[in-house]
């Protein structure tokens, strides 16, 4: 039976203050609070800009033992370069401080833009570059350029497995060749609920499953009722029979995500009791 991690995409949202977060809670304590409510969180800031080792180290220290972070890969590789010429930018991502998460480093999520069509050669080149343990990731990180030279973190505390998941948003990826490539390289296709806006997949392409729930009826906003959550709970339990499952709620606009995540945890039977 695999482990099941259910959580949220990001934790810094002003509308959550006074609703999910208690009134008066200092913003600096929000991660600590969220991490005692849920066992995993996606780091979203890494998608928009390279973070710093000190930030990753602080996030590690602010969360309890057993907590897991997923890290969203930087959009410079996916949205600007569109997977071309990404060797050095990938090194920069890996050198930017992710190793400071240590034992709390979970999967890296690579989200492709809606305009990017499936190109088998380009996708295979990208997948072939992704490191599957922190030792190989460190080797790649040493190829960073001056963008992170003054703050690169080029040491690891241990060699650990490193997982990757890819979320696609163009219909051309509904191609058996794409699924075959993911299986060849052991990368998970993201199972995404996007209110029907983008492709959905249910194939298992790696030794784990990665789920993102963006909203059943309204993207990033609508919540999930018990009937919907029960359906997801059944799928998660089935996937967990063969491997780990990571599930993140991204329906954050109307303060749905943390409460939907907690309810799904109850349905699946995930009992998160962090160490004090």
PDB file of C-alpha atoms in Angstrom:
ATOM      1  CA  UNK A   1       0.000   0.000   0.000  1.00  0.00           C
ATOM      2  CA  UNK A   2       1.405   3.360  -0.991  1.00  0.00           C
ATOM      3  CA  UNK A   3       1.405   6.550   1.049  1.00  0.00           C
ATOM      4  CA  UNK A   4      -1.329   9.123   0.426  1.00  0.00           C
ATOM      5  CA  UNK A   5      -0.567  12.848   0.639  1.00  0.00           C
ATOM      6  CA  UNK A   6      -3.485  15.274   0.304  1.00  0.00           C
ATOM      7  CA  UNK A   7      -2.927  19.008   0.473  1.00  0.00           C
ATOM      8  CA  UNK A   8      -3.111  22.409  -1.189  1.00  0.00           C
ATOM      9  CA  UNK A   9      -1.407  24.445  -3.901  1.00  0.00           C
ATOM     10  CA  UNK A  10       0.297  27.300  -2.083  1.00  0.00           C
ATOM     11  CA  UNK A  11      -0.548  28.733   1.313  1.00  0.00           C
ATOM     12  CA  UNK A  12      -0.285  32.529   1.049  1.00  0.00           C
ATOM     13  CA  UNK A  13      -3.718  33.828   0.094  1.00  0.00           C
ATOM     14  CA  UNK A  14      -5.193  36.984   1.596  1.00  0.00           C
ATOM     15  CA  UNK A  15      -8.832  35.729   1.461  1.00  0.00           C
ATOM     16  CA  UNK A  16      -7.867  32.777   3.672  1.00  0.00           C
ATOM     17  CA  UNK A  17      -6.957  35.083   6.559  1.00  0.00           C
ATOM     18  CA  UNK A  18      -9.688  35.062   9.142  1.00  0.00           C
ATOM     19  CA  UNK A  19     -11.421  32.138   7.385  1.00  0.00           C
ATOM     20  CA  UNK A  20      -8.933  29.275   7.223  1.00  0.00           C
ATOM     21  CA  UNK A  21      -6.224  31.049   9.185  1.00  0.00           C
ATOM     22  CA  UNK A  22      -7.329  32.310  12.611  1.00  0.00           C
ATOM     23  CA  UNK A  23      -7.849  36.073  12.909  1.00  0.00           C
ATOM     24  CA  UNK A  24      -4.649  37.797  13.911  1.00  0.00           C
ATOM     25  CA  UNK A  25      -2.340  34.932  12.945  1.00  0.00           C
ATOM     26  CA  UNK A  26       0.972  36.402  11.786  1.00  0.00           C
ATOM     27  CA  UNK A  27       1.662  35.764   8.097  1.00  0.00           C
ATOM     28  CA  UNK A  28       5.027  34.330   9.063  1.00  0.00           C
ATOM     29  CA  UNK A  29       3.183  31.559  10.919  1.00  0.00           C
ATOM     30  CA  UNK A  30       0.765  30.609   8.143  1.00  0.00           C
ATOM     31  CA  UNK A  31       2.908  27.791   6.765  1.00  0.00           C
ATOM     32  CA  UNK A  32       3.328  26.326  10.237  1.00  0.00           C
ATOM     33  CA  UNK A  33      -0.448  26.439  10.737  1.00  0.00           C
ATOM     34  CA  UNK A  34      -1.269  24.932   7.335  1.00  0.00           C
ATOM     35  CA  UNK A  35       1.318  22.169   7.728  1.00  0.00           C
ATOM     36  CA  UNK A  36      -0.340  20.998  10.940  1.00  0.00           C
ATOM     37  CA  UNK A  37      -3.697  20.859   9.183  1.00  0.00           C
ATOM     38  CA  UNK A  38      -2.489  19.033   6.043  1.00  0.00           C
ATOM     39  CA  UNK A  39       0.533  16.824   5.271  1.00  0.00           C
ATOM     40  CA  UNK A  40       1.661  18.359   1.976  1.00  0.00           C
ATOM     41  CA  UNK A  41       1.726  21.643   0.044  1.00  0.00           C
ATOM     42  CA  UNK A  42       2.800  22.635  -3.460  1.00  0.00           C
ATOM     43  CA  UNK A  43       5.305  25.496  -3.549  1.00  0.00           C
ATOM     44  CA  UNK A  44       3.952  27.855  -6.216  1.00  0.00           C
ATOM     45  CA  UNK A  45       6.442  30.707  -5.951  1.00  0.00           C
ATOM     46  CA  UNK A  46       9.120  28.590  -7.621  1.00  0.00           C
ATOM     47  CA  UNK A  47       7.028  28.652 -10.815  1.00  0.00           C
ATOM     48  CA  UNK A  48       7.235  32.435 -11.093  1.00  0.00           C
ATOM     49  CA  UNK A  49      10.802  33.035  -9.909  1.00  0.00           C
ATOM     50  CA  UNK A  50      13.813  31.104  -8.699  1.00  0.00           C
ATOM     51  CA  UNK A  51      13.682  30.963  -4.922  1.00  0.00           C
ATOM     52  CA  UNK A  52      16.644  31.128  -2.554  1.00  0.00           C
ATOM     53  CA  UNK A  53      18.244  28.449  -0.384  1.00  0.00           C
ATOM     54  CA  UNK A  54      17.360  30.425   2.745  1.00  0.00           C
ATOM     55  CA  UNK A  55      13.677  30.330   1.805  1.00  0.00           C
ATOM     56  CA  UNK A  56      13.664  26.583   1.211  1.00  0.00           C
ATOM     57  CA  UNK A  57      15.536  26.025   4.470  1.00  0.00           C
ATOM     58  CA  UNK A  58      13.038  28.188   6.361  1.00  0.00           C
ATOM     59  CA  UNK A  59      10.117  26.254   4.860  1.00  0.00           C
ATOM     60  CA  UNK A  60      11.756  23.000   5.888  1.00  0.00           C
ATOM     61  CA  UNK A  61      12.200  24.232   9.443  1.00  0.00           C
ATOM     62  CA  UNK A  62       8.667  25.662   9.691  1.00  0.00           C
ATOM     63  CA  UNK A  63       6.987  22.320   9.001  1.00  0.00           C
ATOM     64  CA  UNK A  64       6.737  19.161  11.118  1.00  0.00           C
ATOM     65  CA  UNK A  65       8.523  15.876  10.607  1.00  0.00           C
ATOM     66  CA  UNK A  66       6.902  13.801   7.864  1.00  0.00           C
ATOM     67  CA  UNK A  67       5.611  16.815   5.928  1.00  0.00           C
ATOM     68  CA  UNK A  68       6.224  16.848   2.154  1.00  0.00           C
ATOM     69  CA  UNK A  69       6.591  19.708  -0.318  1.00  0.00           C
ATOM     70  CA  UNK A  70       5.960  19.435  -4.030  1.00  0.00           C
ATOM     71  CA  UNK A  71       7.922  22.046  -5.981  1.00  0.00           C
ATOM     72  CA  UNK A  72       6.489  23.664  -9.088  1.00  0.00           C
ATOM     73  CA  UNK A  73       9.151  23.868 -11.794  1.00  0.00           C
ATOM     74  CA  UNK A  74      10.063  27.311 -13.076  1.00  0.00           C
ATOM     75  CA  UNK A  75       7.991  28.629 -15.986  1.00  0.00           C
ATOM     76  CA  UNK A  76      11.079  29.926 -17.798  1.00  0.00           C
ATOM     77  CA  UNK A  77      11.697  26.366 -19.001  1.00  0.00           C
ATOM     78  CA  UNK A  78       8.112  25.528 -19.868  1.00  0.00           C
ATOM     79  CA  UNK A  79       6.390  28.753 -20.871  1.00  0.00           C
ATOM     80  CA  UNK A  80       9.208  30.936 -22.210  1.00  0.00           C
ATOM     81  CA  UNK A  81      11.681  28.448 -23.667  1.00  0.00           C
ATOM     82  CA  UNK A  82       8.922  25.900 -24.349  1.00  0.00           C
ATOM     83  CA  UNK A  83      11.302  23.038 -23.490  1.00  0.00           C
ATOM     84  CA  UNK A  84      14.042  24.137 -25.934  1.00  0.00           C
ATOM     85  CA  UNK A  85      17.564  24.918 -24.752  1.00  0.00           C
ATOM     86  CA  UNK A  86      16.702  24.180 -21.141  1.00  0.00           C
ATOM     87  CA  UNK A  87      19.861  22.459 -19.930  1.00  0.00           C
ATOM     88  CA  UNK A  88      21.306  25.464 -18.082  1.00  0.00           C
ATOM     89  CA  UNK A  89      17.933  26.764 -16.840  1.00  0.00           C
ATOM     90  CA  UNK A  90      17.249  23.293 -15.413  1.00  0.00           C
ATOM     91  CA  UNK A  91      20.597  23.462 -13.629  1.00  0.00           C
ATOM     92  CA  UNK A  92      19.600  26.858 -12.223  1.00  0.00           C
ATOM     93  CA  UNK A  93      16.333  25.454 -10.866  1.00  0.00           C
ATOM     94  CA  UNK A  94      18.127  22.603  -9.145  1.00  0.00           C
ATOM     95  CA  UNK A  95      20.858  24.898  -7.788  1.00  0.00           C
ATOM     96  CA  UNK A  96      18.400  27.490  -6.469  1.00  0.00           C
ATOM     97  CA  UNK A  97      17.912  25.808  -3.111  1.00  0.00           C
ATOM     98  CA  UNK A  98      15.539  22.846  -3.459  1.00  0.00           C
ATOM     99  CA  UNK A  99      18.103  20.586  -1.770  1.00  0.00           C
ATOM    100  CA  UNK A 100      17.520  22.584   1.438  1.00  0.00           C
ATOM    101  CA  UNK A 101      14.140  20.857   1.729  1.00  0.00           C
ATOM    102  CA  UNK A 102      16.110  17.665   2.454  1.00  0.00           C
ATOM    103  CA  UNK A 103      13.800  14.806   3.447  1.00  0.00           C
ATOM    104  CA  UNK A 104      10.729  16.982   2.786  1.00  0.00           C
ATOM    105  CA  UNK A 105      11.427  17.321  -0.947  1.00  0.00           C
ATOM    106  CA  UNK A 106       8.643  15.587  -2.839  1.00  0.00           C
ATOM    107  CA  UNK A 107       7.824  15.595  -6.566  1.00  0.00           C
ATOM    108  CA  UNK A 108       8.719  18.406  -8.930  1.00  0.00           C
ATOM    109  CA  UNK A 109       5.709  19.513 -10.971  1.00  0.00           C
ATOM    110  CA  UNK A 110       6.258  20.704 -14.541  1.00  0.00           C
ATOM    111  CA  UNK A 111       3.221  22.513 -15.936  1.00  0.00           C
ATOM    112  CA  UNK A 112       3.222  23.038 -19.701  1.00  0.00           C
ATOM    113  CA  UNK A 113       1.434  26.038 -21.264  1.00  0.00           C
ATOM    114  CA  UNK A 114      -1.907  25.680 -23.084  1.00  0.00           C
ATOM    115  CA  UNK A 115      -0.344  26.730 -26.406  1.00  0.00           C
ATOM    116  CA  UNK A 116       2.380  24.074 -26.373  1.00  0.00           C
ATOM    117  CA  UNK A 117       1.584  21.183 -28.708  1.00  0.00           C
ATOM    118  CA  UNK A 118       2.879  17.670 -28.307  1.00  0.00           C
ATOM    119  CA  UNK A 119       6.198  17.194 -30.085  1.00  0.00           C
ATOM    120  CA  UNK A 120       7.581  13.736 -29.378  1.00  0.00           C
ATOM    121  CA  UNK A 121      11.220  14.690 -29.938  1.00  0.00           C
ATOM    122  CA  UNK A 122      11.051  17.788 -27.777  1.00  0.00           C
ATOM    123  CA  UNK A 123       9.173  16.037 -24.993  1.00  0.00           C
ATOM    124  CA  UNK A 124      11.523  13.057 -24.969  1.00  0.00           C
ATOM    125  CA  UNK A 125      14.550  15.345 -24.769  1.00  0.00           C
ATOM    126  CA  UNK A 126      12.990  17.127 -21.784  1.00  0.00           C
ATOM    127  CA  UNK A 127      12.044  13.928 -19.986  1.00  0.00           C
ATOM    128  CA  UNK A 128      15.507  12.512 -20.563  1.00  0.00           C
ATOM    129  CA  UNK A 129      17.074  15.480 -18.773  1.00  0.00           C
ATOM    130  CA  UNK A 130      15.098  15.068 -15.556  1.00  0.00           C
ATOM    131  CA  UNK A 131      17.135  13.553 -12.701  1.00  0.00           C
ATOM    132  CA  UNK A 132      15.584  10.740 -10.697  1.00  0.00           C
ATOM    133  CA  UNK A 133      17.684  11.083  -7.565  1.00  0.00           C
ATOM    134  CA  UNK A 134      19.238  13.988  -5.721  1.00  0.00           C
ATOM    135  CA  UNK A 135      22.756  12.821  -6.529  1.00  0.00           C
ATOM    136  CA  UNK A 136      22.145  13.163 -10.256  1.00  0.00           C
ATOM    137  CA  UNK A 137      20.268  16.412  -9.603  1.00  0.00           C
ATOM    138  CA  UNK A 138      23.346  17.766  -7.835  1.00  0.00           C
ATOM    139  CA  UNK A 139      25.516  16.873 -10.827  1.00  0.00           C
ATOM    140  CA  UNK A 140      23.148  18.805 -13.090  1.00  0.00           C
ATOM    141  CA  UNK A 141      22.958  21.744 -10.661  1.00  0.00           C
ATOM    142  CA  UNK A 142      26.710  22.255 -10.961  1.00  0.00           C
ATOM    143  CA  UNK A 143      26.091  23.413 -14.532  1.00  0.00           C
ATOM    144  CA  UNK A 144      24.277  26.558 -13.364  1.00  0.00           C
ATOM    145  CA  UNK A 145      25.117  29.971 -14.778  1.00  0.00           C
ATOM    146  CA  UNK A 146      25.640  33.423 -13.253  1.00  0.00           C
ATOM    147  CA  UNK A 147      21.941  33.894 -12.477  1.00  0.00           C
ATOM    148  CA  UNK A 148      22.351  31.829  -9.331  1.00  0.00           C
ATOM    149  CA  UNK A 149      26.129  31.817  -8.916  1.00  0.00           C
ATOM    150  CA  UNK A 150      26.109  33.983  -5.794  1.00  0.00           C
ATOM    151  CA  UNK A 151      23.470  31.895  -4.033  1.00  0.00           C
ATOM    152  CA  UNK A 152      23.653  28.390  -5.458  1.00  0.00           C
ATOM    153  CA  UNK A 153      23.207  25.482  -3.065  1.00  0.00           C
ATOM    154  CA  UNK A 154      25.453  22.669  -4.282  1.00  0.00           C
ATOM    155  CA  UNK A 155      25.294  20.122  -1.511  1.00  0.00           C
ATOM    156  CA  UNK A 156      22.850  17.439  -0.447  1.00  0.00           C
ATOM    157  CA  UNK A 157      22.396  15.735   2.895  1.00  0.00           C
ATOM    158  CA  UNK A 158      21.664  12.342   1.296  1.00  0.00           C
ATOM    159  CA  UNK A 159      20.974  10.705  -2.039  1.00  0.00           C
ATOM    160  CA  UNK A 160      17.218  10.287  -2.277  1.00  0.00           C
ATOM    161  CA  UNK A 161      14.777   9.434  -5.080  1.00  0.00           C
ATOM    162  CA  UNK A 162      13.444  12.444  -6.978  1.00  0.00           C
ATOM    163  CA  UNK A 163      10.085  12.305  -8.705  1.00  0.00           C
ATOM    164  CA  UNK A 164       8.658  14.380 -11.537  1.00  0.00           C
ATOM    165  CA  UNK A 165       5.118  14.994 -12.800  1.00  0.00           C
ATOM    166  CA  UNK A 166       3.997  16.752 -15.990  1.00  0.00           C
ATOM    167  CA  UNK A 167       0.719  18.654 -16.360  1.00  0.00           C
ATOM    168  CA  UNK A 168      -0.310  19.362 -19.966  1.00  0.00           C
ATOM    169  CA  UNK A 169      -2.950  21.724 -21.303  1.00  0.00           C
ATOM    170  CA  UNK A 170      -3.149  21.100 -25.052  1.00  0.00           C
ATOM    171  CA  UNK A 171      -5.385  18.482 -26.649  1.00  0.00           C
ATOM    172  CA  UNK A 172      -2.545  17.198 -28.843  1.00  0.00           C
ATOM    173  CA  UNK A 173      -1.111  15.457 -25.780  1.00  0.00           C
ATOM    174  CA  UNK A 174      -3.974  12.967 -25.964  1.00  0.00           C
ATOM    175  CA  UNK A 175      -1.582  10.737 -27.847  1.00  0.00           C
ATOM    176  CA  UNK A 176      -0.472   7.215 -26.905  1.00  0.00           C
ATOM    177  CA  UNK A 177       3.075   8.261 -27.802  1.00  0.00           C
ATOM    178  CA  UNK A 178       3.045  10.822 -24.983  1.00  0.00           C
ATOM    179  CA  UNK A 179       1.919   8.253 -22.439  1.00  0.00           C
ATOM    180  CA  UNK A 180       4.551   5.816 -23.712  1.00  0.00           C
ATOM    181  CA  UNK A 181       7.298   8.410 -23.252  1.00  0.00           C
ATOM    182  CA  UNK A 182       6.216   9.154 -19.695  1.00  0.00           C
ATOM    183  CA  UNK A 183       6.315   5.462 -18.867  1.00  0.00           C
ATOM    184  CA  UNK A 184       9.710   5.085 -20.514  1.00  0.00           C
ATOM    185  CA  UNK A 185      11.182   7.791 -18.268  1.00  0.00           C
ATOM    186  CA  UNK A 186       9.138   7.084 -15.132  1.00  0.00           C
ATOM    187  CA  UNK A 187       7.422  10.484 -15.058  1.00  0.00           C
ATOM    188  CA  UNK A 188       3.819  10.860 -13.866  1.00  0.00           C
ATOM    189  CA  UNK A 189       1.143  12.454 -16.008  1.00  0.00           C
ATOM    190  CA  UNK A 190      -0.900  14.782 -13.832  1.00  0.00           C
ATOM    191  CA  UNK A 191      -4.494  13.701 -13.313  1.00  0.00           C
ATOM    192  CA  UNK A 192      -6.146  17.122 -13.416  1.00  0.00           C
ATOM    193  CA  UNK A 193      -9.725  18.208 -12.816  1.00  0.00           C
ATOM    194  CA  UNK A 194     -10.053  21.489 -14.711  1.00  0.00           C
ATOM    195  CA  UNK A 195     -13.822  21.994 -15.060  1.00  0.00           C
ATOM    196  CA  UNK A 196     -13.504  20.548 -18.564  1.00  0.00           C
ATOM    197  CA  UNK A 197     -11.106  23.244 -19.788  1.00  0.00           C
ATOM    198  CA  UNK A 198      -7.999  21.118 -20.391  1.00  0.00           C
ATOM    199  CA  UNK A 199      -7.267  17.444 -21.130  1.00  0.00           C
ATOM    200  CA  UNK A 200      -7.838  14.915 -18.398  1.00  0.00           C
ATOM    201  CA  UNK A 201      -5.861  11.719 -18.004  1.00  0.00           C
ATOM    202  CA  UNK A 202      -6.241   8.680 -15.803  1.00  0.00           C
ATOM    203  CA  UNK A 203      -3.234   6.667 -16.963  1.00  0.00           C
ATOM    204  CA  UNK A 204      -0.625   5.648 -14.412  1.00  0.00           C
ATOM    205  CA  UNK A 205       2.787   6.309 -15.959  1.00  0.00           C
ATOM    206  CA  UNK A 206       5.140   6.167 -12.960  1.00  0.00           C
ATOM    207  CA  UNK A 207       5.439   4.517  -9.558  1.00  0.00           C
ATOM    208  CA  UNK A 208       3.227   7.251  -8.098  1.00  0.00           C
ATOM    209  CA  UNK A 209       0.148   9.258  -9.072  1.00  0.00           C
ATOM    210  CA  UNK A 210      -0.088  13.058  -8.995  1.00  0.00           C
ATOM    211  CA  UNK A 211      -3.536  14.701  -8.857  1.00  0.00           C
ATOM    212  CA  UNK A 212      -4.471  18.393  -9.119  1.00  0.00           C
ATOM    213  CA  UNK A 213      -8.047  19.480  -8.421  1.00  0.00           C
ATOM    214  CA  UNK A 214      -8.608  22.960  -9.854  1.00  0.00           C
ATOM    215  CA  UNK A 215     -12.391  23.069  -9.418  1.00  0.00           C
ATOM    216  CA  UNK A 216     -15.152  20.793 -10.625  1.00  0.00           C
ATOM    217  CA  UNK A 217     -17.450  23.388 -12.200  1.00  0.00           C
ATOM    218  CA  UNK A 218     -15.572  26.707 -12.026  1.00  0.00           C
ATOM    219  CA  UNK A 219     -11.812  26.789 -12.522  1.00  0.00           C
ATOM    220  CA  UNK A 220      -9.866  27.718  -9.362  1.00  0.00           C
ATOM    221  CA  UNK A 221     -13.066  28.568  -7.524  1.00  0.00           C
ATOM    222  CA  UNK A 222     -15.753  25.919  -7.162  1.00  0.00           C
ATOM    223  CA  UNK A 223     -15.661  23.520  -4.272  1.00  0.00           C
ATOM    224  CA  UNK A 224     -16.279  19.785  -4.187  1.00  0.00           C
ATOM    225  CA  UNK A 225     -19.366  18.320  -2.557  1.00  0.00           C
ATOM    226  CA  UNK A 226     -19.283  15.033  -0.684  1.00  0.00           C
ATOM    227  CA  UNK A 227     -20.431  13.031  -3.699  1.00  0.00           C
ATOM    228  CA  UNK A 228     -17.574  14.383  -5.819  1.00  0.00           C
ATOM    229  CA  UNK A 229     -15.045  13.884  -3.055  1.00  0.00           C
ATOM    230  CA  UNK A 230     -16.258  10.325  -2.561  1.00  0.00           C
ATOM    231  CA  UNK A 231     -15.520   9.581  -6.219  1.00  0.00           C
ATOM    232  CA  UNK A 232     -12.014  10.994  -5.873  1.00  0.00           C
ATOM    233  CA  UNK A 233     -11.521   9.072  -2.639  1.00  0.00           C
ATOM    234  CA  UNK A 234     -12.358   5.817  -4.406  1.00  0.00           C
ATOM    235  CA  UNK A 235      -9.862   6.565  -7.179  1.00  0.00           C
ATOM    236  CA  UNK A 236      -7.149   7.516  -4.705  1.00  0.00           C
ATOM    237  CA  UNK A 237      -7.633   4.344  -2.687  1.00  0.00           C
ATOM    238  CA  UNK A 238      -7.367   2.285  -5.881  1.00  0.00           C
ATOM    239  CA  UNK A 239      -4.181   4.051  -7.003  1.00  0.00           C
ATOM    240  CA  UNK A 240      -2.640   3.712  -3.545  1.00  0.00           C
ATOM    241  CA  UNK A 241      -2.813  -0.074  -3.810  1.00  0.00           C
ATOM    242  CA  UNK A 242       0.111   0.149  -6.243  1.00  0.00           C
ATOM    243  CA  UNK A 243       2.028   3.256  -5.193  1.00  0.00           C
ATOM    244  CA  UNK A 244       2.110   6.654  -3.526  1.00  0.00           C
ATOM    245  CA  UNK A 245      -0.519   9.273  -4.356  1.00  0.00           C
ATOM    246  CA  UNK A 246      -0.124  13.054  -4.122  1.00  0.00           C
ATOM    247  CA  UNK A 247      -3.310  15.130  -4.419  1.00  0.00           C
ATOM    248  CA  UNK A 248      -3.470  18.938  -4.345  1.00  0.00           C
ATOM    249  CA  UNK A 249      -6.470  21.255  -4.306  1.00  0.00           C
ATOM    250  CA  UNK A 250      -5.976  24.407  -6.379  1.00  0.00           C
ATOM    251  CA  UNK A 251      -9.515  25.810  -6.004  1.00  0.00           C
ATOM    252  CA  UNK A 252      -8.285  28.574  -3.754  1.00  0.00           C
ATOM    253  CA  UNK A 253     -10.161  31.699  -4.896  1.00  0.00           C
ATOM    254  CA  UNK A 254     -13.160  31.128  -2.635  1.00  0.00           C
ATOM    255  CA  UNK A 255     -11.285  29.539   0.266  1.00  0.00           C
ATOM    256  CA  UNK A 256     -12.355  26.033  -0.691  1.00  0.00           C
ATOM    257  CA  UNK A 257      -9.027  24.258  -0.988  1.00  0.00           C
ATOM    258  CA  UNK A 258      -7.957  23.540   2.614  1.00  0.00           C
ATOM    259  CA  UNK A 259     -11.411  22.446   3.703  1.00  0.00           C
ATOM    260  CA  UNK A 260     -11.937  20.231   0.642  1.00  0.00           C
ATOM    261  CA  UNK A 261      -8.520  18.699   1.249  1.00  0.00           C
ATOM    262  CA  UNK A 262      -9.322  17.965   4.877  1.00  0.00           C
ATOM    263  CA  UNK A 263     -12.664  16.402   3.973  1.00  0.00           C
ATOM    264  CA  UNK A 264     -11.045  14.203   1.325  1.00  0.00           C
ATOM    265  CA  UNK A 265      -8.453  13.102   3.876  1.00  0.00           C
ATOM    266  CA  UNK A 266     -11.267  11.997   6.165  1.00  0.00           C
ATOM    267  CA  UNK A 267     -12.933  10.038   3.367  1.00  0.00           C
ATOM    268  CA  UNK A 268      -9.720   8.320   2.319  1.00  0.00           C
ATOM    269  CA  UNK A 269      -8.693   7.635   5.899  1.00  0.00           C
ATOM    270  CA  UNK A 270      -5.540   9.753   6.005  1.00  0.00           C
ATOM    271  CA  UNK A 271      -4.807  10.568   9.635  1.00  0.00           C
ATOM    272  CA  UNK A 272      -2.282  13.406   9.815  1.00  0.00           C
ATOM    273  CA  UNK A 273      -0.957  13.824  13.333  1.00  0.00           C
ATOM    274  CA  UNK A 274       2.237  15.847  13.040  1.00  0.00           C
ATOM    275  CA  UNK A 275       4.894  15.689  15.691  1.00  0.00           C
ATOM    276  CA  UNK A 276       4.769  18.543  18.173  1.00  0.00           C
TER     277      UNK A 276
END
